XYZ file of C-alpha atoms in Angstrom:
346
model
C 0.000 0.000 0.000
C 1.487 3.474 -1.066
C 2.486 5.790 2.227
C -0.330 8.676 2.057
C 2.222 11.918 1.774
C 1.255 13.780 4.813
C 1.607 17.372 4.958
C 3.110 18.612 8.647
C 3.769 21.748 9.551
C 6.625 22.791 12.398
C 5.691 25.783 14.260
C 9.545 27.011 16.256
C 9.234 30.899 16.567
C 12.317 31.615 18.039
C 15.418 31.830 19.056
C 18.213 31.132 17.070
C 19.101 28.784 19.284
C 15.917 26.980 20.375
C 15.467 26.644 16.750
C 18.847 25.145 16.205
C 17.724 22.698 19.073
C 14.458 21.723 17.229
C 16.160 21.212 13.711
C 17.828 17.809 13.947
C 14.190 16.244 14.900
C 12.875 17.312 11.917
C 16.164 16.607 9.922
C 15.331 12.879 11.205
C 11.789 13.374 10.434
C 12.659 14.235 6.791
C 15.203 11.480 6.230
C 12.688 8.997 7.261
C 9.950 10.483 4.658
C 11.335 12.253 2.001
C 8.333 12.669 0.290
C 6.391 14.445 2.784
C 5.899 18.172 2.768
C 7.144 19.810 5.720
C 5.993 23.732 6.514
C 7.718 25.789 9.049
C 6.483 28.828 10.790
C 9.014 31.049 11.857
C 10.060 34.662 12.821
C 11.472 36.570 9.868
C 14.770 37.011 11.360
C 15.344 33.279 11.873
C 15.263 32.438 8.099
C 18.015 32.052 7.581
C 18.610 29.028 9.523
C 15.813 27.169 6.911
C 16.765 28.672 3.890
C 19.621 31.096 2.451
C 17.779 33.085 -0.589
C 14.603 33.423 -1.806
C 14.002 30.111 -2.686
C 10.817 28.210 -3.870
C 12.085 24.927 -3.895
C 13.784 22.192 -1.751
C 17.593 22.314 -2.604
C 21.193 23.357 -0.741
C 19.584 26.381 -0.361
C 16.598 25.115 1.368
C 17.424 21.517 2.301
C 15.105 20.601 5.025
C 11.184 22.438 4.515
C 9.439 22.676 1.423
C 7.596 26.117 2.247
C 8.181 28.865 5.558
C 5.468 30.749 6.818
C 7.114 33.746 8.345
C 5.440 34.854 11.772
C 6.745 38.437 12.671
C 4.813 37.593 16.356
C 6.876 40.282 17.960
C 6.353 42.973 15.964
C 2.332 42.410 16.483
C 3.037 42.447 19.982
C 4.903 46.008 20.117
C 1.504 47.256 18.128
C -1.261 44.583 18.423
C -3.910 46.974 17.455
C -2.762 48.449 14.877
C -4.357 47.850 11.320
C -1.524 46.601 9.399
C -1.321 43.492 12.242
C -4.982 43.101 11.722
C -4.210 42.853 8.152
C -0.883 40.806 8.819
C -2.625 38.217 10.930
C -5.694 37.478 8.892
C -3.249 37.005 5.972
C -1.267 34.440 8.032
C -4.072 32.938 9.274
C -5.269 32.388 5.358
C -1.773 31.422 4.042
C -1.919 28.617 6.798
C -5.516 27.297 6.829
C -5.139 26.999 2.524
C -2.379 25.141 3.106
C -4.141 22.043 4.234
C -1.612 20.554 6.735
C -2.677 17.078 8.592
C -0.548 17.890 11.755
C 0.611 20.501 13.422
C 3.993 20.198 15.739
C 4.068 22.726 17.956
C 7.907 22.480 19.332
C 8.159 26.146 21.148
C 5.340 25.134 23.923
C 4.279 28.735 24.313
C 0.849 30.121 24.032
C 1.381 32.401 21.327
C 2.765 29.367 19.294
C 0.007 27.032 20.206
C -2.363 29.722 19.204
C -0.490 29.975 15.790
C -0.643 26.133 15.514
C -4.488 26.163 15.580
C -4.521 28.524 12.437
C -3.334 25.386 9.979
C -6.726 23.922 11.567
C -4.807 20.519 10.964
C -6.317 16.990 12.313
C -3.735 16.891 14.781
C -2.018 19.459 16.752
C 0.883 17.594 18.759
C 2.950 19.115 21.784
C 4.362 18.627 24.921
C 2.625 17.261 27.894
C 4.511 19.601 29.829
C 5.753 22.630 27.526
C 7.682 25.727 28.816
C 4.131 27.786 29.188
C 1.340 25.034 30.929
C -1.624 26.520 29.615
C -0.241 25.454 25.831
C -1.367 22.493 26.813
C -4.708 23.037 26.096
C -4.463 23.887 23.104
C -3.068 20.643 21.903
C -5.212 17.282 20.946
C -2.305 15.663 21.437
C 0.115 15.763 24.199
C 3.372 13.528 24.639
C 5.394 13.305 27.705
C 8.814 13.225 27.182
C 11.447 11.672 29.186
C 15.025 13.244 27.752
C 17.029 15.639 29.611
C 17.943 18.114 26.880
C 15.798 19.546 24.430
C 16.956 17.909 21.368
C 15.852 14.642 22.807
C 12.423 16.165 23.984
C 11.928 17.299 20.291
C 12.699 14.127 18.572
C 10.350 12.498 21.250
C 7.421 14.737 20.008
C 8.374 14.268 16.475
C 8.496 10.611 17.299
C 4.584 10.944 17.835
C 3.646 11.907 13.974
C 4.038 8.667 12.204
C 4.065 6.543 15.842
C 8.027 5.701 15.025
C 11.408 5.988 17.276
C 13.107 8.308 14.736
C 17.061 8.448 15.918
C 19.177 11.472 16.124
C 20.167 13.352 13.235
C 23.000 16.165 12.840
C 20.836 19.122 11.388
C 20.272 20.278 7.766
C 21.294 23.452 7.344
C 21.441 25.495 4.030
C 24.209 26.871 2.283
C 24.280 30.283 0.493
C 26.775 29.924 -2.625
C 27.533 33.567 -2.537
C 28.710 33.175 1.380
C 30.376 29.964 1.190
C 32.612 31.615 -1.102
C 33.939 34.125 0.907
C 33.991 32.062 3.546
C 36.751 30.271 1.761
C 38.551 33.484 1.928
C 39.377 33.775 5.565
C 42.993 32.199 6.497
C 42.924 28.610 7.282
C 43.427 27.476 10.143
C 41.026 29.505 12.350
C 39.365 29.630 15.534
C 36.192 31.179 16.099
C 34.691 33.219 19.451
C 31.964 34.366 20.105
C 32.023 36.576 23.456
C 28.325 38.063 22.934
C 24.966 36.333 24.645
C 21.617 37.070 25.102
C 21.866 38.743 28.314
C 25.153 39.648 31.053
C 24.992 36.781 33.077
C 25.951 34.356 30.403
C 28.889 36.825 29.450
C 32.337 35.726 30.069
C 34.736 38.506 30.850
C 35.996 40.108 27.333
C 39.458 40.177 28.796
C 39.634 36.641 29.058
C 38.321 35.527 25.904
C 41.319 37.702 24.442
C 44.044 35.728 26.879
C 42.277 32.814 25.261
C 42.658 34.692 21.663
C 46.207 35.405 22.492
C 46.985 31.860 23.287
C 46.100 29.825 20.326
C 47.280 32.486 18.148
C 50.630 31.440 19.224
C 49.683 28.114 18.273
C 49.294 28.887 14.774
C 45.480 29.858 14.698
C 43.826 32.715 12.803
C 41.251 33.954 15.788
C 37.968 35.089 13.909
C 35.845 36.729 16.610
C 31.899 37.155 15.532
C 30.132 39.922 16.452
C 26.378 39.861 16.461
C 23.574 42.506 16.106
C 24.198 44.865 18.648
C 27.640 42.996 19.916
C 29.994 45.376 17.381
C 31.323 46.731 20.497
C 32.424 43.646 21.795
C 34.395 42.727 19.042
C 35.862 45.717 18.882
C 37.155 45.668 22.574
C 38.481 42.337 22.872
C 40.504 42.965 19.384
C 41.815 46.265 21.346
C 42.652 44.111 24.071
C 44.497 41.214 22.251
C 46.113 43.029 19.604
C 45.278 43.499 15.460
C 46.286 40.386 15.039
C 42.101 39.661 15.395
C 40.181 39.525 12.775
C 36.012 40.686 13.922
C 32.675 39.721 11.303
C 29.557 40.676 11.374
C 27.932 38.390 9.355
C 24.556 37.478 8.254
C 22.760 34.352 9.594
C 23.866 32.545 6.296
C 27.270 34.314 6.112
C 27.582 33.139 9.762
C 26.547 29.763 8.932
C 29.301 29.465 6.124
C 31.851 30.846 8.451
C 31.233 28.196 11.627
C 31.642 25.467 8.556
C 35.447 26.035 8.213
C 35.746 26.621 11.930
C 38.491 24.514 13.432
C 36.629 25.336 17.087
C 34.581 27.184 18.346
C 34.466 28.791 21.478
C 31.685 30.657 23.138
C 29.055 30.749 26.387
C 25.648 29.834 25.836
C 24.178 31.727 22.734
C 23.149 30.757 19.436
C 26.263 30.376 17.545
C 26.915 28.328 19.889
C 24.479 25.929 19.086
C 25.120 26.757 15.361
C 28.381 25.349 15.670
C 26.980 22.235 17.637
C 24.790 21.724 14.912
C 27.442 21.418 12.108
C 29.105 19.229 14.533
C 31.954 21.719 15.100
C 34.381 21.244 18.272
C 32.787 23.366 21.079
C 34.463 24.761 23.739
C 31.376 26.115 26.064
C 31.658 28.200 28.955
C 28.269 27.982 30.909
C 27.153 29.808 34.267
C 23.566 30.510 34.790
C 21.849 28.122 32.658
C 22.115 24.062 32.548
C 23.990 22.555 29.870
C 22.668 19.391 30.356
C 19.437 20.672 29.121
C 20.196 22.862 26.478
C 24.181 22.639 25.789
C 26.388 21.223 22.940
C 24.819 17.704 21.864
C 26.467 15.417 19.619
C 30.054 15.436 17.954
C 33.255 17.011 20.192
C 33.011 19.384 22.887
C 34.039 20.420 26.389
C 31.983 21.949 28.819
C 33.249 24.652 31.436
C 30.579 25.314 34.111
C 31.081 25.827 37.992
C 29.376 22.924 40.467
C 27.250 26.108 42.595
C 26.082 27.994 39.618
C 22.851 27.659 39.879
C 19.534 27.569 36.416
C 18.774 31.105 36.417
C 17.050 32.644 33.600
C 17.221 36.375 35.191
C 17.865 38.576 32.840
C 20.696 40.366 35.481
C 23.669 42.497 33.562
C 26.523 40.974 35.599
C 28.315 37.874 35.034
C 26.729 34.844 36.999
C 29.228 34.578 40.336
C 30.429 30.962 38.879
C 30.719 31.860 35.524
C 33.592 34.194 37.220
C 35.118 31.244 38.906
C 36.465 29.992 34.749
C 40.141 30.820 34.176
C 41.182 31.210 30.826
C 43.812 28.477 31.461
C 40.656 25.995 31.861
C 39.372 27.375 28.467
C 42.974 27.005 26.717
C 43.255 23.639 27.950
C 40.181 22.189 26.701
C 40.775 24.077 23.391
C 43.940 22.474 23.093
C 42.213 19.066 23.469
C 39.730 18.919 20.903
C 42.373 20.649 18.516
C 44.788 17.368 19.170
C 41.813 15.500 18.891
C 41.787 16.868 15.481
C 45.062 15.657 14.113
């Protein structure tokens, strides 16, 4: 009997990194049935980690979904009654229902995700039985409890639940932007990359020490590449001032980014989404935790090292200061496990 090509739509907001998380369930999901047609509803500035150009079709560029639904959910919130969100949601709410999807994963576990699941109206609207916001819950006609630690296994676990299959893990499929991968080519082999931004102070290790780090495997014969994100330029531009012009600071795009952590011979960085970029490509990670729990939501799969004091404690406070064991890290700890996974490399 001929598999009936089901249509299933992914609803992952946001973060860069939560999405990263959620992509190698789906990845599995896709090997398994390559003939389905997989939607993805996603904020505009996350894109890029589905698809590199404007394209219509599944390829390099776009090697996972066959169609994204962008969801710009936090612009409606800064102006929810405004007329052009009006207009924005009721087209959203068409482009999803016409699309005639049979199930509906819902892998954020929010409300305002669950809510956008319901638009597809599909048969089957599958989440967690316990998802970061409890009253998602309700929203769901399916729930599945999940038993893994970190939230790559708790995705594939809900994933598991569309075709009632153990799917196993899968290193993500991520697209590649000719253009970028190009230029990417260009920067001087071999490099390390480090990425001292992250989404709030508390999960910031000291600039000063990521450029003892810099300074150290420099002398080891390593280009040092240091990323600077939206709204991290300043970063960059201090810890080059503080190691010397021997560092070379990007600000790339998501896809430019992407390219870049490809050629990476290691990355090192605290918990933030090129982080999990890199763990995704199956880079060597070097991560330096504090506040939050790695065993959760850290590096899974392929070569890495993780730095995190016994007392810090899971604290998602947004405080500006460095998390008290984060501070506890020497760079010597740092330079030592970078040295590892680079003689793991030869």
């Amino acid at each position: 009997m001929e598999e009936k090509q089901l249509r299933v739509l992914i609803v992952r907001l946001g973060a860069m990194g939560d999405i990263l998380h959620a992509l190698p369930a789906v990845t599995a999901l896709r090997q398994a049935h390559p003939e389905w047609f997989l939607g993805w509803a996603v904020e505009p500035q996350w894109r890029g980690l589905l698809c590199a150009d404007d394209c219509k079709e599944r390829g390099p560029a776009m090697p996972l979904v066959d169609q994204i639904h962008l969801v710009p959910a936090k612009q409606w919130a800064r102006a929810p009654l405004q007329a052009q969100t009006f207009r924005a949601v009721r087209q959203l709410r068409r482009e999803l229902g016409t699309a005639h999807y049979d199930i509906c994963l819902d892998l954020q576990g929010a409300v305002r995700s669950a809510a956008i699941a319901r638009w597809a109206r599909a048969a089957r609207l599958i989440g967690e039985d316990q998802p970061r916001e409890p009253l998602a819950r309700w929203f769901f006609s399916e729930r599945v409890p999940t038993q893994g630690r970190h939230v790559i296994e708790q995705a594939i676990e809900v994933v598991n639940q569309v075709a009632g299959e153990s799917l196993p893990y899968a290193p993500a499929w991520l697209p590649a932007d000719q253009k970028a991968e190009c230029n990417a080519d260009k920067l001087a082999q071999p490099f390390v990359l480090l990425n001292p931004g992250a989404g709030w102070g508390a999960k910031r290790w000291p600039i000063d020490r990521y450029a003892t780090v810099a300074r150290a495997l420099h002398s080891l014969g390593y280009t040092i590449v240091v990323n600077a994100g939206p709204g991290e330029e300043a970063l960059g531009t201090e810890l080059r001032n503080i190691a010397g012009e021997f560092v070379q600071t990007v600000q790339p795009t998501l896809t430019e980014l992407i390219a870049i952590t490809r050629r990476a011979a290691l990355v090192i960085a605290g918990d933030t989404g090129p982080l999990h970029l890199a763990s995704a490509l199956g880079k060597p990670v070097v991560a330096i935790f504090g506040p939050t729990d790695p065993a959760r939501n850290g590096p899974f799969g392929g070569s890495f090292r993780v730095l995190r004091h016994p007392e810090s404690k899971r604290d998602h406070t947004r405080r500006s200061e460095p998390e008290a064991g984060l501070l506890t890290i020497p760079p010597a700890a740092v330079i030592e496990a970078a040295k590892e996974l680079l003689q793991e490399l030869r």
